Coordinates of C-alpha atoms in Angstrom, one line a residue:
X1 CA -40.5 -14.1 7.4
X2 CA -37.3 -16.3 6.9
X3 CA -34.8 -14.6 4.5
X4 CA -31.8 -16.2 2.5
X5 CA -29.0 -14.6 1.8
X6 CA -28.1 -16.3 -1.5
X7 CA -30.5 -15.0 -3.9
X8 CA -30.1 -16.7 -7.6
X9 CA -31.5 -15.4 -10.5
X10 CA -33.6 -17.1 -13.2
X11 CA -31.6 -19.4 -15.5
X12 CA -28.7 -20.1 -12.9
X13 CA -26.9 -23.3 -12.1
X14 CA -28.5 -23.9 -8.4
X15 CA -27.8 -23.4 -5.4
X16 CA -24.1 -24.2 -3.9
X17 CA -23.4 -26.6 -1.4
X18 CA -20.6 -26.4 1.0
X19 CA -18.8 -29.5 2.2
X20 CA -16.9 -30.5 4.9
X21 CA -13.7 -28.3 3.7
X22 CA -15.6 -25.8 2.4
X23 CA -17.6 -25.7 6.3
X24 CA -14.3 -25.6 8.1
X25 CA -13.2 -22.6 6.0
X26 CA -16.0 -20.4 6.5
X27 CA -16.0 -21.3 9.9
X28 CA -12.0 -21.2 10.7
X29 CA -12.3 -17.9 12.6
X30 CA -15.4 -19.2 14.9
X31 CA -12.8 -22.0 16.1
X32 CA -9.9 -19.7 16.5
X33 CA -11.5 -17.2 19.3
X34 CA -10.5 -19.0 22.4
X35 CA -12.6 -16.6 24.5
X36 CA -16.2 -15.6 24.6
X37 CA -18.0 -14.6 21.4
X38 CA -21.3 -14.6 20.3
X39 CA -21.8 -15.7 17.0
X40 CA -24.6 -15.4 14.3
X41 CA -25.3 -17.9 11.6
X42 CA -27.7 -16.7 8.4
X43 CA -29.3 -19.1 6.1
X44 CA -28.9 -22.5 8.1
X45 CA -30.6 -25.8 7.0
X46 CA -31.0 -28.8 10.0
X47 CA -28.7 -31.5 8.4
X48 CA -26.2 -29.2 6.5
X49 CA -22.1 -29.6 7.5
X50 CA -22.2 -25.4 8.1
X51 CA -24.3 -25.8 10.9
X52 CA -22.5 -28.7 12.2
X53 CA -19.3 -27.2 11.5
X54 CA -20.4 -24.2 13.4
X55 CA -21.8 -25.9 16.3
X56 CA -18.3 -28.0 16.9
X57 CA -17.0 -24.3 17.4
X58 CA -18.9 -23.4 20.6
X59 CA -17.2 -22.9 23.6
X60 CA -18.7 -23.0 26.9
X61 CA -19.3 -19.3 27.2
X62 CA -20.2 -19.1 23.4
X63 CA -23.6 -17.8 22.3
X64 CA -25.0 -19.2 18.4
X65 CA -28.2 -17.7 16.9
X66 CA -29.2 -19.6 14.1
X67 CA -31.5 -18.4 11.1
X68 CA -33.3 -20.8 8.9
X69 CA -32.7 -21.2 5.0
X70 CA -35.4 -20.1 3.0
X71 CA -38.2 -22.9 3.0
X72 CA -36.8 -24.5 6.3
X73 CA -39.1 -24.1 8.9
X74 CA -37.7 -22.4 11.9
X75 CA -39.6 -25.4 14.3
X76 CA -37.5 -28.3 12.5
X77 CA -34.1 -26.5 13.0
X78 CA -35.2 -26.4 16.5
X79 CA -36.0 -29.5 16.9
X80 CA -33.0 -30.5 15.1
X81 CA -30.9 -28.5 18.1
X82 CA -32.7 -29.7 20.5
X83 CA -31.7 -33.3 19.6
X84 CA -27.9 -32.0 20.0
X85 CA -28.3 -32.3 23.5
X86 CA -28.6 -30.0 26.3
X87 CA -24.9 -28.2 26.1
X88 CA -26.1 -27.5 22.2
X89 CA -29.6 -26.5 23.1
X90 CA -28.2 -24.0 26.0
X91 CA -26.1 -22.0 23.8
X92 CA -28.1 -21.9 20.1
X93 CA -31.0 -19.4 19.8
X94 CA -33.0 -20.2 16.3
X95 CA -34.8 -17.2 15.1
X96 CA -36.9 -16.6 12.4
X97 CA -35.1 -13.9 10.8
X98 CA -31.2 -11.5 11.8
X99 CA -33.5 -8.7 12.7
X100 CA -34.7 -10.9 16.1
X101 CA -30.9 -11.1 16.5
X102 CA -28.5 -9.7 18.6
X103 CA -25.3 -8.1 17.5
X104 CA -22.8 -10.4 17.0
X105 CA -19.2 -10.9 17.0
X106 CA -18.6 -13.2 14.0
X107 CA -21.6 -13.1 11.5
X108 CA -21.6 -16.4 9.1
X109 CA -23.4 -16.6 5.6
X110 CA -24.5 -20.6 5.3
X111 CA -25.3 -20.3 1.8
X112 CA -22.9 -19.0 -1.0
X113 CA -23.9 -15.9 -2.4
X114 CA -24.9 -16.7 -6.5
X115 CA -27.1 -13.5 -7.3
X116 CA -26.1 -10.2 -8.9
X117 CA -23.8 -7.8 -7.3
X118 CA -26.6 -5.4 -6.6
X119 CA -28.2 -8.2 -4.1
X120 CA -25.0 -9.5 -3.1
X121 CA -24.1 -5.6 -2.1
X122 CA -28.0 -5.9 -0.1
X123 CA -27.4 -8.4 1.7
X124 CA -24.0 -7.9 2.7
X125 CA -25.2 -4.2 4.0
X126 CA -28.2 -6.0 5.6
X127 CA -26.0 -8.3 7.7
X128 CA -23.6 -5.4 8.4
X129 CA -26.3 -3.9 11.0
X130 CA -26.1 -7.3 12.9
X131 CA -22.1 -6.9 13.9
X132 CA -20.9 -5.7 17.1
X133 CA -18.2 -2.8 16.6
X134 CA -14.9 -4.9 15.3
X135 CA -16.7 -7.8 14.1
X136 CA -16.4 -10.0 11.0
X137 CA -18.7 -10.8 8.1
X138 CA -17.3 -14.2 6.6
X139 CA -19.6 -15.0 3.2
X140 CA -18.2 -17.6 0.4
X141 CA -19.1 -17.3 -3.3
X142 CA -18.7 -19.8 -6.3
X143 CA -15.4 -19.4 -7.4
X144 CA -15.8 -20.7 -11.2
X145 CA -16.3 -17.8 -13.9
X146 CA -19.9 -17.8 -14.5
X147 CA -21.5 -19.1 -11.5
X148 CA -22.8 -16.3 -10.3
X149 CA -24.8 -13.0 -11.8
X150 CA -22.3 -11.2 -10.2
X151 CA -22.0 -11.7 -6.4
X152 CA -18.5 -12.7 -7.3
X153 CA -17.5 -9.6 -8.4
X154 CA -19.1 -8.0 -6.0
X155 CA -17.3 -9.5 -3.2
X156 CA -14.2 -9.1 -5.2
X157 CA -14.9 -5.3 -4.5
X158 CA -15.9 -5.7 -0.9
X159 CA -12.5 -7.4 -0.4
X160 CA -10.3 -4.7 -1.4
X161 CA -12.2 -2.0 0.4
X162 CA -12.9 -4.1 4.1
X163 CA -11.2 -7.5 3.5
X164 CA -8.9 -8.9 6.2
X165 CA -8.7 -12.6 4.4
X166 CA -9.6 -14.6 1.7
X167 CA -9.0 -18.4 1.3
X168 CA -10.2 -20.5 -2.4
X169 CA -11.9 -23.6 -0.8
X170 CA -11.0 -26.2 -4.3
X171 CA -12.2 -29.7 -2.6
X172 CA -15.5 -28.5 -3.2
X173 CA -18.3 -28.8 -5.6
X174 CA -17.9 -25.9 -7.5
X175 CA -14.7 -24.7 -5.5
X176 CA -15.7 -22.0 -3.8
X177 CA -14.1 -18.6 -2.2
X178 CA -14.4 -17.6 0.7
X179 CA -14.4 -13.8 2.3
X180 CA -14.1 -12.6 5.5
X181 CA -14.5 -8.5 5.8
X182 CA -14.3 -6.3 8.3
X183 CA -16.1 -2.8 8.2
X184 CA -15.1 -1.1 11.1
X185 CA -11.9 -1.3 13.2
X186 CA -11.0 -3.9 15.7
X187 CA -9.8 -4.1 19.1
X188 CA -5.4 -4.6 19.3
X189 CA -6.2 -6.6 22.1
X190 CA -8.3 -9.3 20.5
X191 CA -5.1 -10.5 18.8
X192 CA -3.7 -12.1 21.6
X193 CA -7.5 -14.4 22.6
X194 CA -6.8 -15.7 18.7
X195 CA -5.2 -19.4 18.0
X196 CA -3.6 -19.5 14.3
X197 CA -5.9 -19.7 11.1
X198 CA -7.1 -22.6 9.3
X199 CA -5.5 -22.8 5.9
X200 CA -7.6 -24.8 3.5
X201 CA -5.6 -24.0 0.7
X202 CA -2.5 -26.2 2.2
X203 CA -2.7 -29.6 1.5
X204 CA -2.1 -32.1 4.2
X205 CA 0.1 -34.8 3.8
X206 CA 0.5 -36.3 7.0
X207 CA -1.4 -35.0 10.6
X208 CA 1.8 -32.5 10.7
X209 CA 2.8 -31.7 7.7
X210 CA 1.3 -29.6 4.7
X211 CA 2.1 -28.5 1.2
X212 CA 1.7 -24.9 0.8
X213 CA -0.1 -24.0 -2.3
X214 CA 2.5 -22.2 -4.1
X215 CA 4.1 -25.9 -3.9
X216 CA 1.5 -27.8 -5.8
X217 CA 1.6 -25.0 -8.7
X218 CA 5.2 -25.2 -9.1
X219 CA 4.9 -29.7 -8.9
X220 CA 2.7 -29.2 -11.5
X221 CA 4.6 -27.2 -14.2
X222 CA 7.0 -29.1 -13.5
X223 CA 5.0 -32.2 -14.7
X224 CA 3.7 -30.2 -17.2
X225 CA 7.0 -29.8 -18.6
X226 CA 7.6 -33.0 -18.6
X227 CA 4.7 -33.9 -20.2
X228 CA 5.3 -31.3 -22.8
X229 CA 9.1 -32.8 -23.4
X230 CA 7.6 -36.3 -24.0
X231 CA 5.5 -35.3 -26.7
X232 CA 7.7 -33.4 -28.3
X233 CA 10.7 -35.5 -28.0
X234 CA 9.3 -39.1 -27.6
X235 CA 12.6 -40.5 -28.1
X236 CA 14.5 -38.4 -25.8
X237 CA 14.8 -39.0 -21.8
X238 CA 15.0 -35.1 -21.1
X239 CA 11.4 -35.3 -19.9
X240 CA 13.1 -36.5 -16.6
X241 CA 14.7 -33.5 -15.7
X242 CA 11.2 -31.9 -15.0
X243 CA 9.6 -35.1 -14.0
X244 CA 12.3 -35.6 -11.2
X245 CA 12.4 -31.8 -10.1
X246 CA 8.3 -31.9 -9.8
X247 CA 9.0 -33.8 -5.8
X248 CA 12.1 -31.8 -4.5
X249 CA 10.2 -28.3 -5.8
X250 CA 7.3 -29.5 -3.9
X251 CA 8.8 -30.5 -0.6
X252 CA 10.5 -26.7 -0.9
X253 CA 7.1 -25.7 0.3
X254 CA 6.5 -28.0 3.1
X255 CA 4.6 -26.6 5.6
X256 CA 4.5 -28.1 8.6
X257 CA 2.8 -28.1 12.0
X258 CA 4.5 -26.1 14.8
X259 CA 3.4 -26.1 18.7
X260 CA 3.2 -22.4 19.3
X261 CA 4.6 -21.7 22.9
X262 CA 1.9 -20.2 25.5
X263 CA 4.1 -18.3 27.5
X264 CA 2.5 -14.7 27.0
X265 CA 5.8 -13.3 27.2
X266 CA 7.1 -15.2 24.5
X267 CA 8.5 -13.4 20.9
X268 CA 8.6 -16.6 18.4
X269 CA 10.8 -17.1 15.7
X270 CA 9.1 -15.7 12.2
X271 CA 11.2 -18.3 9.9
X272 CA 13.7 -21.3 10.0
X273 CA 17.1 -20.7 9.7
X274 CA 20.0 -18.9 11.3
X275 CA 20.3 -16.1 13.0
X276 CA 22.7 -14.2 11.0
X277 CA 22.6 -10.9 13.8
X278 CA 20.6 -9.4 16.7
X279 CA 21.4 -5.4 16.5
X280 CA 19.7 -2.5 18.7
X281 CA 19.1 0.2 15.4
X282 CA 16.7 2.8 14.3
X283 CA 14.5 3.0 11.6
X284 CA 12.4 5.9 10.9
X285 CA 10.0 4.4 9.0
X286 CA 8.9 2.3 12.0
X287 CA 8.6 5.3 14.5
X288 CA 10.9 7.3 17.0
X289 CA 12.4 4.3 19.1
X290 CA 14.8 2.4 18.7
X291 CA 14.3 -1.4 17.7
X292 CA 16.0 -5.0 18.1
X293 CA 16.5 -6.3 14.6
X294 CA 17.0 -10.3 14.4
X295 CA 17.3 -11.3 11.3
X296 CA 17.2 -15.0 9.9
X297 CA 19.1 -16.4 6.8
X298 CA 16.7 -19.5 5.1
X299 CA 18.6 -21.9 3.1
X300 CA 16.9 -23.6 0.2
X301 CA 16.5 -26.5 2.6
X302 CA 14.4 -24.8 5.5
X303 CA 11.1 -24.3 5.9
X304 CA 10.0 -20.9 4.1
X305 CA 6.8 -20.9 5.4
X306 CA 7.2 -17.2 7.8
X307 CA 5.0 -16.3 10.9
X308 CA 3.5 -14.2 13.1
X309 CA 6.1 -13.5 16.2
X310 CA 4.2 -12.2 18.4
X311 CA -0.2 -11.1 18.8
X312 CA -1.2 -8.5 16.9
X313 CA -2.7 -6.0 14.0
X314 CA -1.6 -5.2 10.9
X315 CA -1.5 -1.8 10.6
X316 CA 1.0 -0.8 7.3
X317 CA 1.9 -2.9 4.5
X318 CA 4.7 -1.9 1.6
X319 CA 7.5 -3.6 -0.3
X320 CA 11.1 -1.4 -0.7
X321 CA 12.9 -1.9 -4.1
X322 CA 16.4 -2.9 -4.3
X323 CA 18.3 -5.9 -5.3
X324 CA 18.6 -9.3 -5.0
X325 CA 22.3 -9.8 -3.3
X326 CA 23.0 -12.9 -1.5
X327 CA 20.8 -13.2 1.4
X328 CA 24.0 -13.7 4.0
X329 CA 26.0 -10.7 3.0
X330 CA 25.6 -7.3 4.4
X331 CA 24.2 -6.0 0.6
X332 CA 21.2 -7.9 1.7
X333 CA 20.4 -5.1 3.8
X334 CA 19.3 -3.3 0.5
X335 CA 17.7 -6.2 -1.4
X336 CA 14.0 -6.0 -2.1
X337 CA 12.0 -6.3 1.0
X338 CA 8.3 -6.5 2.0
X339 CA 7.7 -5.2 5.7
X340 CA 4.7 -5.9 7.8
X341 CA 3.7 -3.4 10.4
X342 CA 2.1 -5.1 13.5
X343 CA 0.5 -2.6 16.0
X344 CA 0.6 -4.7 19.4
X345 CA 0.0 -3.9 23.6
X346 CA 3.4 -3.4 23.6
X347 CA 4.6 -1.8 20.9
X348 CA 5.0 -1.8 17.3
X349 CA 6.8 -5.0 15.7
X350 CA 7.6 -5.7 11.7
X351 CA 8.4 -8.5 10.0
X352 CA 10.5 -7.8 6.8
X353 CA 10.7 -10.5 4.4
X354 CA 14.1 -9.7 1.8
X355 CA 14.5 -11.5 -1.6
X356 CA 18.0 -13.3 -1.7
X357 CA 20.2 -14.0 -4.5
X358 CA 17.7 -16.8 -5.9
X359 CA 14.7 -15.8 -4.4
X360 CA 12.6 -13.4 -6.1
X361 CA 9.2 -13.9 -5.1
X362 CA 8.0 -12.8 -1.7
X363 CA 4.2 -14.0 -0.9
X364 CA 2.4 -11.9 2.2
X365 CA -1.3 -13.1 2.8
X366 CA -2.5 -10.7 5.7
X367 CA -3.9 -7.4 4.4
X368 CA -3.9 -4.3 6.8
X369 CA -6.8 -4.6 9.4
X370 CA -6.2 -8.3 9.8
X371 CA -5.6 -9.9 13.4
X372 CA -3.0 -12.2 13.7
X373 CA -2.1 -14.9 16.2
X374 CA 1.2 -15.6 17.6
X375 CA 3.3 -18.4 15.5
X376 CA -0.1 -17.2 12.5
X377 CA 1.5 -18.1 9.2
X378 CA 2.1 -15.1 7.5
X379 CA 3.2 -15.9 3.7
X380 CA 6.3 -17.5 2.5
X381 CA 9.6 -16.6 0.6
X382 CA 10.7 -18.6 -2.4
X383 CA 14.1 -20.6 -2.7
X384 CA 17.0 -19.4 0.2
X385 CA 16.1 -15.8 1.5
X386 CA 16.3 -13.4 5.1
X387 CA 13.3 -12.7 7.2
X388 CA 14.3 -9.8 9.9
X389 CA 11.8 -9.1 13.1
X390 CA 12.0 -5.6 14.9
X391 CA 11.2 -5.2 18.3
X392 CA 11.1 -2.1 20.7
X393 CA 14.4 -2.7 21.7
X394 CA 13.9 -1.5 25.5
X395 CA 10.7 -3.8 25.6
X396 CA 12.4 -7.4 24.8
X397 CA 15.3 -9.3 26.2
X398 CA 16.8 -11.2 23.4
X399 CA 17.5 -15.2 23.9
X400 CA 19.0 -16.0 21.2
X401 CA 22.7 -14.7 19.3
X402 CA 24.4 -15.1 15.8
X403 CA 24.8 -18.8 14.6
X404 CA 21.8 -20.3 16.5
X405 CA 19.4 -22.4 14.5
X406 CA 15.5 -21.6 15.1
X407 CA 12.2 -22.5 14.1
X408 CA 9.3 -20.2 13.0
X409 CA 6.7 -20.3 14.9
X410 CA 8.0 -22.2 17.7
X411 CA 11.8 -21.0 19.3
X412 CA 11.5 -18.0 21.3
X413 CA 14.4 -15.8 20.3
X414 CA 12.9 -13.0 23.0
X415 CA 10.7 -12.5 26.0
X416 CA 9.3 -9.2 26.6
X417 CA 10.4 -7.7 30.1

């Protein structure tokens, strides 16, 4: 019998469509393996933009196996494949329920989950039996307070304990959130057969350029404020001073496009900026060895959108108090810091993102157990900071020395040896 994972209870809105954006997202790690997988969809309906979505994934040596929605009859979403073509038809298997499926690598829920938190909690364990060892559960949920019976929550709780990424899908009707957990360890390896994430919560402005989310909060305060000024003071042209910020604030956060380099010996910048040193040191904290720090200075005019140098897993995540010195003096060495731990194939790498004399926020978006992409954004630094990458230092020959100007994401300041 044909089972749906998004059970609603009596008295509930309906069920949840995804759109286009809200597709994308839930498939964004489908898209981003660039070698073979084998992938499972639950819950699919013949004309829905999931399916589609999911099917513009595929790779020649890809393998889908779709399940019907509850009420779709397993013959019509065949027939509906079968009308892809033959290179569809070759690699989609439709099944009548996940238990005629194999294990997958990447398990996809096509229907938001809207129940209670006890049948959100079912189906999430029922699914779990369908994963290969290492592989991913992506679900989304309403997002609104009150759209579900408690799946939200539920997932919420799933998150902390087995999350490696959550992304808020709002171009979608209701917005919706989207999880993607992990419940047992994955392969190191399978960082480096992984093209950077999908972001949905960056806005696009042009093909290669996006505004990260942080930006359009802090536009729209400052509107806000201006908004506020006006009524208050009708008379008064003080409601500019927030008006005109609201653009400048927002192109802080640009966020644009970068061509990662393919060169699998390649160590990519984390940030744009200056390199302000490159210094052989140890750090205890890190391990035995010793490391080559390079460390970046970001004026208020870069890009502080920071990345992923080099393939790999985040194994340790922690932030280190101190103060907020001026980013290009040596007391930055003690300002407030979050570090990064990356487990790799050839060693262990950090990223450390320190506060600056303006900059006190630090935003890091990949929790430990996540796989990241080389040139994978990792989270951003607000207003004029330091982002500092370690490397085994007998592992990596440095290309790059104090003064030059790089790009996150793209310059390679190493190559490993």
């Amino acid at each position: 019998m044909t089972q749906s994972p998004a059970v609603r209870t009596p008295g509930s809105p309906g069920p949840v469509r995804l759109g286009e954006r809200a597709a994308r997202a839930v498939t964004a790690e489908l898209a981003r393996h660039q070698s073979s997988k084998t992938a499972l969809l639950v819950g699919a309906e013949p004309e829905s933009a999931l399916l589609a979505a999911t099917v513009d994934t595929l790779l020649p040596g890809d393998t889908l196996t779709v399940v019907p929605a509850a009420g779709t009859p397993a013959g019509a979403l065949r027939e509906h494949v079968a009308a892809q073509g033959r290179w569809v038809a070759d690699r989609v298997r439709v099944v009548d329920s996940p238990a005629e499926a194999d294990p997958a690598d990447l398990v996809v829920v096509a229907e938001p989950l809207t129940g209670t938190a006890e049948e959100a909690r079912a189906t999430l364990d029922a699914l779990a039996k369908n994963l290969a060892d290492g592989g991913l559960l992506t679900v989304a949920v309403p997002a609104p307070p009150g759209r579900t019976a408690g799946a939200a929550a539920e997932l919420d709780r799933q998150s902390a304990l087995f999350g490696v990424g959550t992304d808020l899908v709002l171009r979608n009707r209701p917005p919706v959130r989207v999880h993607r957990l992990r419940f047992t360890a994955a392969e190191v390896a399978g960082a480096a057969r992984l093209t950077p994430a999908y972001r949905t919560s960056s806005v696009p402005l042009t093909r290669g350029m996006h505004i990260d989310s942080n930006g359009l909060a802090a536009a729209g305060i400052a509107v806000g404020l201006a908004a506020l000024t006006r009524l208050a003071r009708p008379k008064s042209r003080l409601w500019l001073l927030p008006a005109l910020a609201a653009a400048p604030v927002a192109a802080f956060f640009r966020d644009p496009e970068r061509d990662v380099p393919t060169d699998p010996a390649a160590v990519v910048a984390a940030a744009d900026g200056k390199v302000l040193s490159v210094e052989r040191l140890r750090d205890e904290r890190f391990g035995d060895g010793e490391f080559l720090r390079i460390a970046v200075f970001l004026s208020v005019l870069d890009v502080h959108v920071n990345r992923v140098p080099v393939a790999g897993k985040v194994v340790d995540y922690f932030v280190a108090d101190g103060g907020f010195a001026n980013a290009m003096t040596p007391d930055a060495e003690h300002n407030v810091a979050a570090y990064t731990v990356l487990d790799t194939e050839r060693g262990t790498v950090v990223v450390a993102q320190r506060t600056g004399l303006i900059a006190r926020r630090i935003v890091q978006r990949a929790p430990v157990g996540a796989l990241l992409a080389r040139g994978e954004r990792l989270g951003l630094i607000r207003f004029g900071s330091r982002t500092d990458v370690y490397l085994p230092a007998d592992a990596v020959q440095p290309l790059v020395g104090p003064g030059d100007r790089v790009l996150g994401g793209s310059s390679v300041i190493a190559r490993w040896r």
